[in-house]
């Protein structure tokens, strides 16, 4: 079972991927992590990538493909979750070849959808206790006593400067730009399922499980 999990920042993609890893023994193939691991382990593709990066150049699609090939050959037990790859039509074709060569295929492309306005509301209102880090929200989770942390009683709170509407919109635009080239290709093959990423974490997880088990 090989899948691509897509979703803009805030859709809970990381949480859902971690669940699939824990519950199904799948392996998350995040391009950035794989690159760092291969460079560290000194694999052939890792050494190539290292040389390119030391020259200050971008790692080519060919090297990324080689990295994924190495990782697939190292064994992905019950399946792989591709994260950050593919990002363009050439990479879609490259992934097809990589899987085909190993007698495998891509089974599902799952996109966690978010409503931008709702996401902004969720992100912009959040803050944490400056002492113990407990999370709060202006609308959804206020402390029992205004201005006092429920857990530790501290009265200082923190807000992250990038938790603003503009940052969320920018991230959504980047996400759409990254997925626009690949989603139509997979849609044409009937591989794409969209689920509501704004729901409860467990509900989203249940939807994903149903898709993987062929009940979605
Ligand atoms: Zn606290």
Short mmCIF file of C-alpha atoms and ligand atoms in Angstrom, two decimals:
data_model
loop_
_atom_site.label_atom_id
_atom_site.label_comp_id
_atom_site.label_asym_id
_atom_site.label_seq_id
_atom_site.Cartn_x
_atom_site.Cartn_y
_atom_site.Cartn_z
CA UNK A 1 0.00 0.00 0.00
CA UNK A 2 1.65 3.21 -1.18
CA UNK A 3 0.00 6.55 -0.73
CA UNK A 4 0.58 10.26 -1.14
CA UNK A 5 -0.79 12.35 1.69
CA UNK A 6 -1.40 16.00 0.85
CA UNK A 7 -2.63 18.91 2.89
CA UNK A 8 -1.76 22.54 3.58
CA UNK A 9 -0.05 23.52 6.85
CA UNK A 10 -2.66 23.30 9.59
CA UNK A 11 -4.57 20.40 8.02
CA UNK A 12 -3.00 17.91 10.43
CA UNK A 13 -1.06 16.00 7.80
CA UNK A 14 1.84 15.29 10.14
CA UNK A 15 -0.47 13.91 12.83
CA UNK A 16 -2.24 11.62 10.37
CA UNK A 17 1.02 10.39 8.85
CA UNK A 18 2.34 9.61 12.35
CA UNK A 19 -0.82 7.60 13.01
CA UNK A 20 -0.37 5.52 9.88
CA UNK A 21 3.22 4.87 10.87
CA UNK A 22 2.23 3.82 14.40
CA UNK A 23 -0.91 1.85 13.56
CA UNK A 24 0.00 0.23 10.25
CA UNK A 25 3.77 0.16 10.25
CA UNK A 26 3.91 2.32 7.13
CA UNK A 27 7.04 4.35 6.46
CA UNK A 28 6.86 8.10 5.90
CA UNK A 29 9.13 9.12 3.05
CA UNK A 30 9.61 12.81 3.60
CA UNK A 31 12.01 14.20 1.01
CA UNK A 32 13.88 16.43 3.47
CA UNK A 33 14.33 13.67 6.08
CA UNK A 34 15.40 11.12 3.47
CA UNK A 35 17.95 13.54 2.09
CA UNK A 36 19.48 14.20 5.50
CA UNK A 37 19.52 10.50 6.36
CA UNK A 38 21.13 9.47 3.05
CA UNK A 39 23.81 12.17 3.34
CA UNK A 40 24.57 11.03 6.88
CA UNK A 41 24.64 7.33 5.93
CA UNK A 42 26.82 8.08 2.90
CA UNK A 43 24.71 6.11 0.41
CA UNK A 44 25.55 6.61 -3.31
CA UNK A 45 22.63 9.01 -3.80
CA UNK A 46 23.43 10.66 -0.46
CA UNK A 47 27.01 11.36 -1.54
CA UNK A 48 25.78 12.81 -4.84
CA UNK A 49 23.30 15.01 -2.99
CA UNK A 50 25.99 16.14 -0.56
CA UNK A 51 28.31 17.23 -3.37
CA UNK A 52 25.52 19.18 -5.04
CA UNK A 53 24.48 20.89 -1.81
CA UNK A 54 28.09 21.78 -0.98
CA UNK A 55 28.24 23.63 -4.29
CA UNK A 56 25.16 25.52 -3.16
CA UNK A 57 22.99 23.97 -5.86
CA UNK A 58 19.55 22.43 -5.68
CA UNK A 59 19.29 18.66 -5.54
CA UNK A 60 17.97 17.50 -8.92
CA UNK A 61 14.89 15.36 -9.55
CA UNK A 62 17.21 12.54 -10.63
CA UNK A 63 19.01 12.52 -7.28
CA UNK A 64 15.73 12.70 -5.36
CA UNK A 65 14.46 9.74 -7.41
CA UNK A 66 17.63 7.81 -6.62
CA UNK A 67 17.16 8.56 -2.93
CA UNK A 68 13.60 7.28 -3.00
CA UNK A 69 14.73 4.19 -4.88
CA UNK A 70 17.36 3.48 -2.23
CA UNK A 71 14.80 3.96 0.50
CA UNK A 72 12.26 1.66 -1.19
CA UNK A 73 14.94 -0.99 -1.61
CA UNK A 74 15.80 -0.74 2.08
CA UNK A 75 12.25 -1.97 2.73
CA UNK A 76 9.05 -0.17 3.57
CA UNK A 77 7.28 -3.01 5.38
CA UNK A 78 3.58 -2.42 4.87
CA UNK A 79 3.85 0.59 2.62
CA UNK A 80 5.09 4.09 2.04
CA UNK A 81 3.60 7.52 2.61
CA UNK A 82 5.16 9.95 0.16
CA UNK A 83 5.56 13.43 1.57
CA UNK A 84 6.97 16.34 -0.44
CA UNK A 85 7.35 14.25 -3.57
CA UNK A 86 6.20 14.31 -6.33
CA UNK A 87 5.89 18.04 -6.92
CA UNK A 88 5.69 18.19 -10.71
CA UNK A 89 4.74 16.11 -13.74
CA UNK A 90 8.27 14.76 -14.25
CA UNK A 91 8.39 13.56 -10.64
CA UNK A 92 4.98 11.91 -11.04
CA UNK A 93 6.39 9.92 -13.97
CA UNK A 94 9.58 9.18 -12.03
CA UNK A 95 7.60 7.83 -9.08
CA UNK A 96 5.60 5.57 -11.42
CA UNK A 97 8.84 4.11 -12.74
CA UNK A 98 10.37 3.68 -9.27
CA UNK A 99 7.34 1.76 -8.06
CA UNK A 100 6.89 -0.23 -11.27
CA UNK A 101 10.51 -1.37 -11.19
CA UNK A 102 9.79 -2.85 -7.77
CA UNK A 103 6.51 -4.47 -8.73
CA UNK A 104 4.55 -1.88 -6.77
CA UNK A 105 2.08 0.87 -7.52
CA UNK A 106 0.57 3.97 -6.03
CA UNK A 107 -2.74 3.10 -4.38
CA UNK A 108 -4.19 6.36 -3.13
CA UNK A 109 -3.67 10.10 -3.15
CA UNK A 110 -5.42 11.55 -0.11
CA UNK A 111 -5.85 15.28 0.23
CA UNK A 112 -6.80 16.79 3.57
CA UNK A 113 -8.87 19.81 2.68
CA UNK A 114 -9.18 22.88 4.82
CA UNK A 115 -11.42 25.89 4.63
CA UNK A 116 -9.09 28.88 4.50
CA UNK A 117 -11.34 31.21 6.51
CA UNK A 118 -11.84 28.58 9.22
CA UNK A 119 -8.13 27.82 9.29
CA UNK A 120 -7.32 31.50 9.74
CA UNK A 121 -9.80 31.69 12.62
CA UNK A 122 -8.20 28.65 14.24
CA UNK A 123 -4.62 29.86 13.86
CA UNK A 124 -5.07 33.55 14.61
CA UNK A 125 -6.80 33.03 17.97
CA UNK A 126 -4.36 30.59 19.47
CA UNK A 127 -1.91 31.32 22.25
CA UNK A 128 0.00 29.40 24.91
CA UNK A 129 0.87 29.75 28.56
CA UNK A 130 4.26 31.43 28.85
CA UNK A 131 5.20 29.15 31.72
CA UNK A 132 3.93 25.62 31.02
CA UNK A 133 3.05 25.86 27.31
CA UNK A 134 -0.60 24.81 27.64
CA UNK A 135 -2.50 25.84 24.51
CA UNK A 136 -5.51 28.18 24.53
CA UNK A 137 -7.69 29.89 21.97
CA UNK A 138 -9.59 33.21 22.04
CA UNK A 139 -12.79 31.56 20.85
CA UNK A 140 -12.47 27.82 21.30
CA UNK A 141 -10.54 27.33 24.55
CA UNK A 142 -10.39 30.11 27.10
CA UNK A 143 -8.89 29.54 30.56
CA UNK A 144 -11.53 29.06 33.28
CA UNK A 145 -10.39 32.32 34.88
CA UNK A 146 -9.58 35.04 32.39
CA UNK A 147 -5.85 35.66 32.13
CA UNK A 148 -4.85 32.75 34.43
CA UNK A 149 -3.47 29.44 33.16
CA UNK A 150 -5.70 26.51 34.19
CA UNK A 151 -2.72 24.24 34.64
CA UNK A 152 -0.04 26.27 36.41
CA UNK A 153 -1.71 29.54 37.40
CA UNK A 154 0.71 31.71 35.42
CA UNK A 155 -0.59 35.00 34.01
CA UNK A 156 1.83 35.48 31.12
CA UNK A 157 0.80 34.17 27.70
CA UNK A 158 2.55 34.00 24.35
CA UNK A 159 1.38 34.36 20.76
CA UNK A 160 3.51 33.35 17.80
CA UNK A 161 4.14 36.28 15.49
CA UNK A 162 3.53 34.12 12.40
CA UNK A 163 0.06 33.10 13.59
CA UNK A 164 -1.64 35.71 11.46
CA UNK A 165 -4.07 35.73 8.54
CA UNK A 166 -1.46 36.84 6.03
CA UNK A 167 0.93 33.99 6.87
CA UNK A 168 -1.87 31.43 6.61
CA UNK A 169 -2.95 32.81 3.22
CA UNK A 170 0.63 32.77 1.95
CA UNK A 171 1.08 29.14 3.06
CA UNK A 172 -2.19 28.17 1.33
CA UNK A 173 -1.04 29.85 -1.88
CA UNK A 174 2.30 28.02 -1.75
CA UNK A 175 0.52 24.72 -1.09
CA UNK A 176 -1.85 25.21 -4.04
CA UNK A 177 1.13 26.07 -6.25
CA UNK A 178 2.90 22.86 -5.21
CA UNK A 179 -0.06 20.56 -5.69
CA UNK A 180 -1.66 22.15 -8.77
CA UNK A 181 0.73 20.39 -11.19
CA UNK A 182 0.18 16.90 -9.76
CA UNK A 183 -3.43 16.64 -8.55
CA UNK A 184 -5.04 16.68 -12.04
CA UNK A 185 -2.69 13.89 -13.17
CA UNK A 186 -3.74 11.65 -10.30
CA UNK A 187 -7.37 12.71 -10.59
CA UNK A 188 -7.37 11.51 -14.19
CA UNK A 189 -6.39 8.09 -12.84
CA UNK A 190 -9.13 8.11 -10.22
CA UNK A 191 -6.63 7.96 -7.34
CA UNK A 192 -7.58 11.14 -5.47
CA UNK A 193 -9.84 11.19 -2.42
CA UNK A 194 -10.48 14.45 -0.57
CA UNK A 195 -11.43 14.48 3.07
CA UNK A 196 -12.29 17.26 5.46
CA UNK A 197 -9.13 18.10 7.38
CA UNK A 198 -10.97 20.48 9.70
CA UNK A 199 -12.74 17.67 11.56
CA UNK A 200 -11.61 16.01 14.77
CA UNK A 201 -8.25 14.25 14.50
CA UNK A 202 -9.86 10.85 15.21
CA UNK A 203 -12.60 11.37 12.63
CA UNK A 204 -10.06 12.28 9.97
CA UNK A 205 -8.02 9.21 10.95
CA UNK A 206 -11.08 6.98 10.60
CA UNK A 207 -11.76 8.38 7.11
CA UNK A 208 -8.21 7.69 6.04
CA UNK A 209 -8.39 4.15 7.44
CA UNK A 210 -11.62 3.51 5.50
CA UNK A 211 -9.99 4.65 2.26
CA UNK A 212 -6.96 2.42 2.82
CA UNK A 213 -9.16 -0.53 3.71
CA UNK A 214 -11.20 -0.06 0.56
CA UNK A 215 -14.33 1.15 2.30
CA UNK A 216 -13.84 4.85 1.59
ZN1 LIG B 1 0.54 27.31 32.43
#
